Amino acid sequence: MKVFILYAKENWITDELAKEWIQHNSEFYTTNLLEADTIWVLSNYIIHQIPHSLLLEKRVFITIHHIVPWKMNDSKRAHYRYLDQVADYFLTNQTICQSMLETIVTKPIKTIPLWHNETIFKPLSNKKELRQKYNLDETHYLIGSFQRDTEGHSISTKTYLPKLEKGPDIFVQAILTLRQQHPNLSVVLTGYYRHYIQRELTKHNIQYSYFQQCSASQLNELYNCLDLYIVGSRVEGGPRAINECSLTKTSLLSTNVGISSLLCHPDSIFDMNN
């Protein structure tokens, strides 16, 4: 069996999933689409890069990371009808997405949890030294958010619209609430498209540190600097941050989203009413 993987190279989770799968399954991987008998579509929105005739000839697995209900317009429905036409199987990593997919497509759906790398993400015992390394105040109550929060199209116009499925407005609300208990609170951000949260934190005079590009080992160290990590999302394909918090033993609060109900203690799941 030879597998060709279609994914958008955009510094998103699909890059990591593809890289990690290839690393551990190199004997099954091919970059030659004609040689492949299986096509794994990790980024379904670029599926038209593969000729329709080839999709019909080969076995096709399509991963759906998440579905945003309020973005399901006529164009999206037509896109899912096309995916359903060419797919042999759909893959997702959590039951919320599976339930939504079942109302949209007719092909079989397989739910496979996200994997994680226990050799990279792990607890470290030198929090004081790590905070010094990243110039983070040792006396501050540090809350982390390592997920994008801003709609990409709003960055060039500098309007910095919140990517609502990621819940950056919920995250900011949670920060304002927690600041009442922790006046010395500050925030640690990583990754791209963090403009909305940076603007809101500045507006509310909340100190933050921003590390745009991090290696996996640096990300592990930043988890180990935190007192708390918050997932405020409304819709998620994971997030992998929940896995990573569990591996690094980082305290976590999450909305009831993605894999949170599968991995989190009920006391770790919140909405703005509790």
Coordinates of C-alpha atoms in Angstrom, one line a residue:
M1 CA 0.0 0.0 0.0
K2 CA 1.2 3.5 -0.9
V3 CA -0.4 6.6 0.6
F4 CA -0.3 10.1 -0.9
I5 CA -1.1 12.9 1.6
L6 CA -2.8 16.1 0.5
Y7 CA -2.3 18.9 3.0
A8 CA -1.9 22.7 3.0
K9 CA 1.6 23.7 4.1
E10 CA 0.5 26.6 6.3
N11 CA 2.1 26.0 9.7
W12 CA -1.1 24.4 11.0
I13 CA -1.8 21.1 12.6
T14 CA -2.1 19.4 9.2
D15 CA 1.7 20.0 8.7
E16 CA 2.5 18.4 12.0
L17 CA 0.1 15.4 11.5
A18 CA 1.5 14.8 8.0
K19 CA 5.1 15.1 9.2
E20 CA 4.7 12.8 12.2
W21 CA 2.7 10.2 10.2
I22 CA 5.4 10.1 7.4
Q23 CA 8.2 9.9 10.0
H24 CA 6.7 6.7 11.5
N25 CA 5.2 5.2 8.3
S26 CA 7.8 6.1 5.6
E27 CA 7.5 2.7 3.9
F28 CA 3.9 3.4 3.0
Y29 CA 4.3 7.0 2.0
T30 CA 4.8 8.3 -1.6
T31 CA 4.9 11.7 -3.1
N32 CA 3.9 10.2 -6.5
L33 CA 0.2 10.6 -6.8
L34 CA 0.0 8.1 -9.7
E35 CA 1.9 5.5 -7.6
A36 CA -0.5 5.8 -4.7
D37 CA -3.4 3.5 -4.2
T38 CA -4.7 5.6 -1.3
I39 CA -5.1 9.3 -1.0
W40 CA -5.4 10.8 2.5
V41 CA -6.9 14.3 2.3
L42 CA -5.8 16.1 5.4
S43 CA -6.8 19.6 4.1
N44 CA -10.2 19.0 2.4
Y45 CA -10.6 22.6 1.2
I46 CA -7.8 22.1 -1.4
I47 CA -9.1 18.7 -2.6
H48 CA -9.6 20.2 -6.1
Q49 CA -5.8 20.1 -6.5
I50 CA -6.3 16.5 -7.3
P51 CA -8.0 15.6 -10.6
H52 CA -11.5 14.3 -10.1
S53 CA -10.8 11.2 -12.2
L54 CA -7.9 10.2 -9.9
L55 CA -10.1 10.6 -6.8
L56 CA -12.6 8.2 -8.3
E57 CA -9.9 5.7 -9.2
K58 CA -8.2 5.5 -5.8
R59 CA -9.2 4.8 -2.2
V60 CA -9.8 8.2 -0.6
F61 CA -9.8 9.0 3.2
I62 CA -10.8 12.6 4.1
T63 CA -10.1 14.0 7.5
I64 CA -12.6 16.5 8.9
H65 CA -11.1 18.4 11.8
H66 CA -14.2 20.3 12.8
I67 CA -17.4 21.8 11.4
V68 CA -18.4 25.4 12.2
P69 CA -22.2 25.4 12.2
W70 CA -22.7 29.1 11.5
K71 CA -20.4 28.9 8.5
M72 CA -22.3 26.1 6.9
N73 CA -23.7 28.0 3.9
D74 CA -24.8 26.8 0.5
S75 CA -21.3 26.8 -0.8
K76 CA -20.1 24.7 2.1
R77 CA -22.9 22.2 1.7
A78 CA -22.0 21.8 -2.0
H79 CA -18.4 21.2 -1.0
Y80 CA -19.4 18.5 1.5
R81 CA -21.6 16.9 -1.2
Y82 CA -18.5 16.7 -3.4
L83 CA -16.4 15.3 -0.6
D84 CA -19.1 12.6 0.0
Q85 CA -19.0 11.7 -3.7
V86 CA -15.3 11.0 -3.9
A87 CA -14.6 9.7 -0.3
D88 CA -14.5 6.1 0.7
Y89 CA -14.2 7.0 4.4
F90 CA -14.3 10.1 6.5
L91 CA -11.9 10.5 9.5
T92 CA -12.3 12.7 12.5
N93 CA -10.8 12.7 16.0
Q94 CA -13.7 13.3 18.3
T95 CA -17.4 12.4 18.7
I96 CA -18.8 15.9 18.4
C97 CA -17.5 16.2 14.8
Q98 CA -18.6 12.7 14.1
S99 CA -22.2 13.4 15.2
M100 CA -22.3 16.5 12.9
L101 CA -20.7 14.7 10.0
E102 CA -23.4 12.0 10.2
T103 CA -26.0 14.6 9.3
I104 CA -24.1 15.8 6.3
V105 CA -22.4 12.8 4.6
T106 CA -23.4 9.2 3.7
K107 CA -20.0 7.5 3.7
P108 CA -18.6 5.6 6.7
I109 CA -17.0 7.7 9.4
K110 CA -14.1 6.5 11.6
T111 CA -13.2 8.4 14.8
I112 CA -9.5 8.2 15.6
P113 CA -8.2 10.3 18.6
L114 CA -5.3 12.7 18.1
W115 CA -2.0 11.1 18.8
H116 CA 0.7 13.0 20.9
N117 CA 4.4 12.8 21.4
E118 CA 5.3 11.8 25.0
T119 CA 9.0 12.3 24.2
I120 CA 8.5 16.0 23.7
F121 CA 5.6 17.0 25.9
K122 CA 6.4 16.1 29.5
P123 CA 6.5 17.8 33.0
L124 CA 9.7 19.6 34.0
S125 CA 10.7 20.4 37.5
N126 CA 12.6 23.7 37.0
K127 CA 9.8 26.2 36.6
K128 CA 11.8 29.0 38.2
E129 CA 14.7 28.6 35.8
L130 CA 12.3 28.3 32.9
R131 CA 10.5 31.5 33.7
Q132 CA 13.9 33.3 34.0
K133 CA 14.9 31.8 30.6
Y134 CA 11.8 33.3 28.9
N135 CA 11.9 36.5 30.9
L136 CA 8.6 35.7 32.6
D137 CA 7.9 37.2 36.1
E138 CA 8.4 34.6 38.8
T139 CA 5.7 36.3 40.9
H140 CA 3.0 36.4 38.3
Y141 CA 0.1 34.0 37.8
L142 CA 0.7 32.9 34.2
I143 CA -2.2 31.9 32.0
G144 CA -1.4 30.4 28.5
S145 CA -3.1 30.4 25.2
F146 CA -1.2 28.8 22.3
Q147 CA -4.0 28.8 19.6
R148 CA -4.8 31.2 16.8
D149 CA -7.6 33.7 17.5
T150 CA -7.9 36.2 14.6
E151 CA -9.6 35.8 11.2
G152 CA -6.8 35.9 8.6
H153 CA -8.6 38.2 6.2
S154 CA -8.9 40.9 8.9
I155 CA -5.2 41.2 9.5
S156 CA -4.3 43.1 6.3
T157 CA -7.1 45.6 7.1
K158 CA -6.0 45.8 10.8
T159 CA -9.6 45.2 11.9
Y160 CA -8.5 42.1 13.8
L161 CA -11.8 40.3 13.9
P162 CA -12.1 37.4 16.4
K163 CA -12.1 33.9 15.0
L164 CA -15.3 33.0 16.9
E165 CA -14.9 29.2 16.7
K166 CA -11.7 29.7 18.7
G167 CA -13.5 31.7 21.3
P168 CA -10.9 34.5 21.9
D169 CA -13.7 36.7 23.3
I170 CA -14.5 33.9 25.8
F171 CA -10.8 33.7 26.7
V172 CA -10.7 37.4 27.4
Q173 CA -13.8 37.3 29.5
A174 CA -12.3 34.4 31.5
I175 CA -9.1 36.4 32.0
L176 CA -11.0 39.4 33.3
T177 CA -12.9 37.2 35.7
L178 CA -9.7 35.5 36.9
R179 CA -7.9 38.8 37.4
Q180 CA -10.3 39.5 40.3
Q181 CA -8.7 36.5 42.1
H182 CA -5.2 37.0 40.7
P183 CA -4.3 40.7 40.4
N184 CA -0.8 39.7 39.4
L185 CA -2.1 37.7 36.4
S186 CA -0.4 37.9 33.0
V187 CA -0.8 35.9 29.8
V188 CA 1.6 33.9 27.6
L189 CA 0.8 33.7 23.9
T190 CA 2.4 31.7 21.1
G191 CA 1.7 31.1 17.4
Y192 CA 0.4 33.1 14.5
Y193 CA -2.8 35.3 14.2
R194 CA -2.8 36.5 17.8
H195 CA -3.8 40.1 16.9
Y196 CA -7.3 40.1 18.4
I197 CA -6.3 38.9 21.9
Q198 CA -3.2 41.1 22.0
R199 CA -5.4 44.2 21.2
E200 CA -8.0 43.2 23.9
L201 CA -5.4 42.5 26.5
T202 CA -3.7 45.9 25.8
K203 CA -7.2 47.5 26.0
H204 CA -7.7 46.0 29.5
N205 CA -4.2 46.8 30.7
I206 CA -3.3 43.1 31.0
Q207 CA 0.4 42.2 30.7
Y208 CA 1.3 39.5 28.2
S209 CA 4.3 37.9 26.6
Y210 CA 4.2 36.8 23.0
F211 CA 6.4 34.1 21.4
Q212 CA 5.4 33.9 17.8
Q213 CA 7.5 31.0 16.6
C214 CA 8.4 28.1 18.9
S215 CA 9.8 24.7 18.4
A216 CA 8.0 21.8 20.1
S217 CA 10.6 21.7 22.9
Q218 CA 10.2 25.4 23.5
L219 CA 6.4 25.0 23.6
N220 CA 6.9 22.2 26.2
E221 CA 9.0 24.6 28.3
L222 CA 6.4 27.3 28.1
Y223 CA 3.6 24.9 29.2
N224 CA 5.9 24.2 32.2
C225 CA 6.0 27.9 33.0
L226 CA 2.3 28.2 33.3
D227 CA -0.1 28.2 36.3
L228 CA -3.1 27.6 34.0
Y229 CA -4.0 27.0 30.4
I230 CA -7.4 28.1 29.0
V231 CA -9.2 26.7 26.0
G232 CA -12.1 29.0 25.3
S233 CA -13.2 27.6 21.9
R234 CA -16.7 27.1 20.6
V235 CA -15.6 24.6 18.0
E236 CA -12.5 22.5 17.9
G237 CA -10.8 19.7 16.1
G238 CA -9.0 18.8 19.3
P239 CA -7.4 20.9 20.4
R240 CA -4.1 19.3 20.8
A241 CA -3.4 21.7 23.7
I242 CA -5.6 19.5 25.9
N243 CA -3.4 16.5 25.2
E244 CA -0.3 18.6 25.8
C245 CA -1.6 20.0 29.1
S246 CA -2.2 16.5 30.3
L247 CA 1.3 15.4 29.3
T248 CA 3.0 18.4 30.9
K249 CA 0.7 18.3 34.0
T250 CA -0.5 21.9 33.3
S251 CA -3.7 22.9 35.0
L252 CA -6.5 23.4 32.5
L253 CA -9.8 25.0 32.1
S254 CA -11.7 24.3 28.8
T255 CA -15.1 24.8 27.3
N256 CA -17.0 21.7 26.5
V257 CA -15.6 21.4 23.0
G258 CA -13.7 18.8 20.9
I259 CA -12.0 16.2 23.0
S260 CA -12.4 18.0 26.3
S261 CA -15.2 15.8 27.6
L262 CA -13.2 12.7 26.7
L263 CA -10.1 13.7 28.6
C264 CA -10.9 16.4 31.2
H265 CA -12.3 16.1 34.7
P266 CA -15.7 17.7 34.8
D267 CA -14.3 20.4 37.2
S268 CA -12.0 21.5 34.4
I269 CA -14.9 22.2 31.9
F270 CA -16.5 25.7 32.1
D271 CA -18.7 28.2 30.5
M272 CA -19.1 31.8 31.5
N273 CA -22.0 31.0 33.8
N274 CA -19.8 28.8 36.1

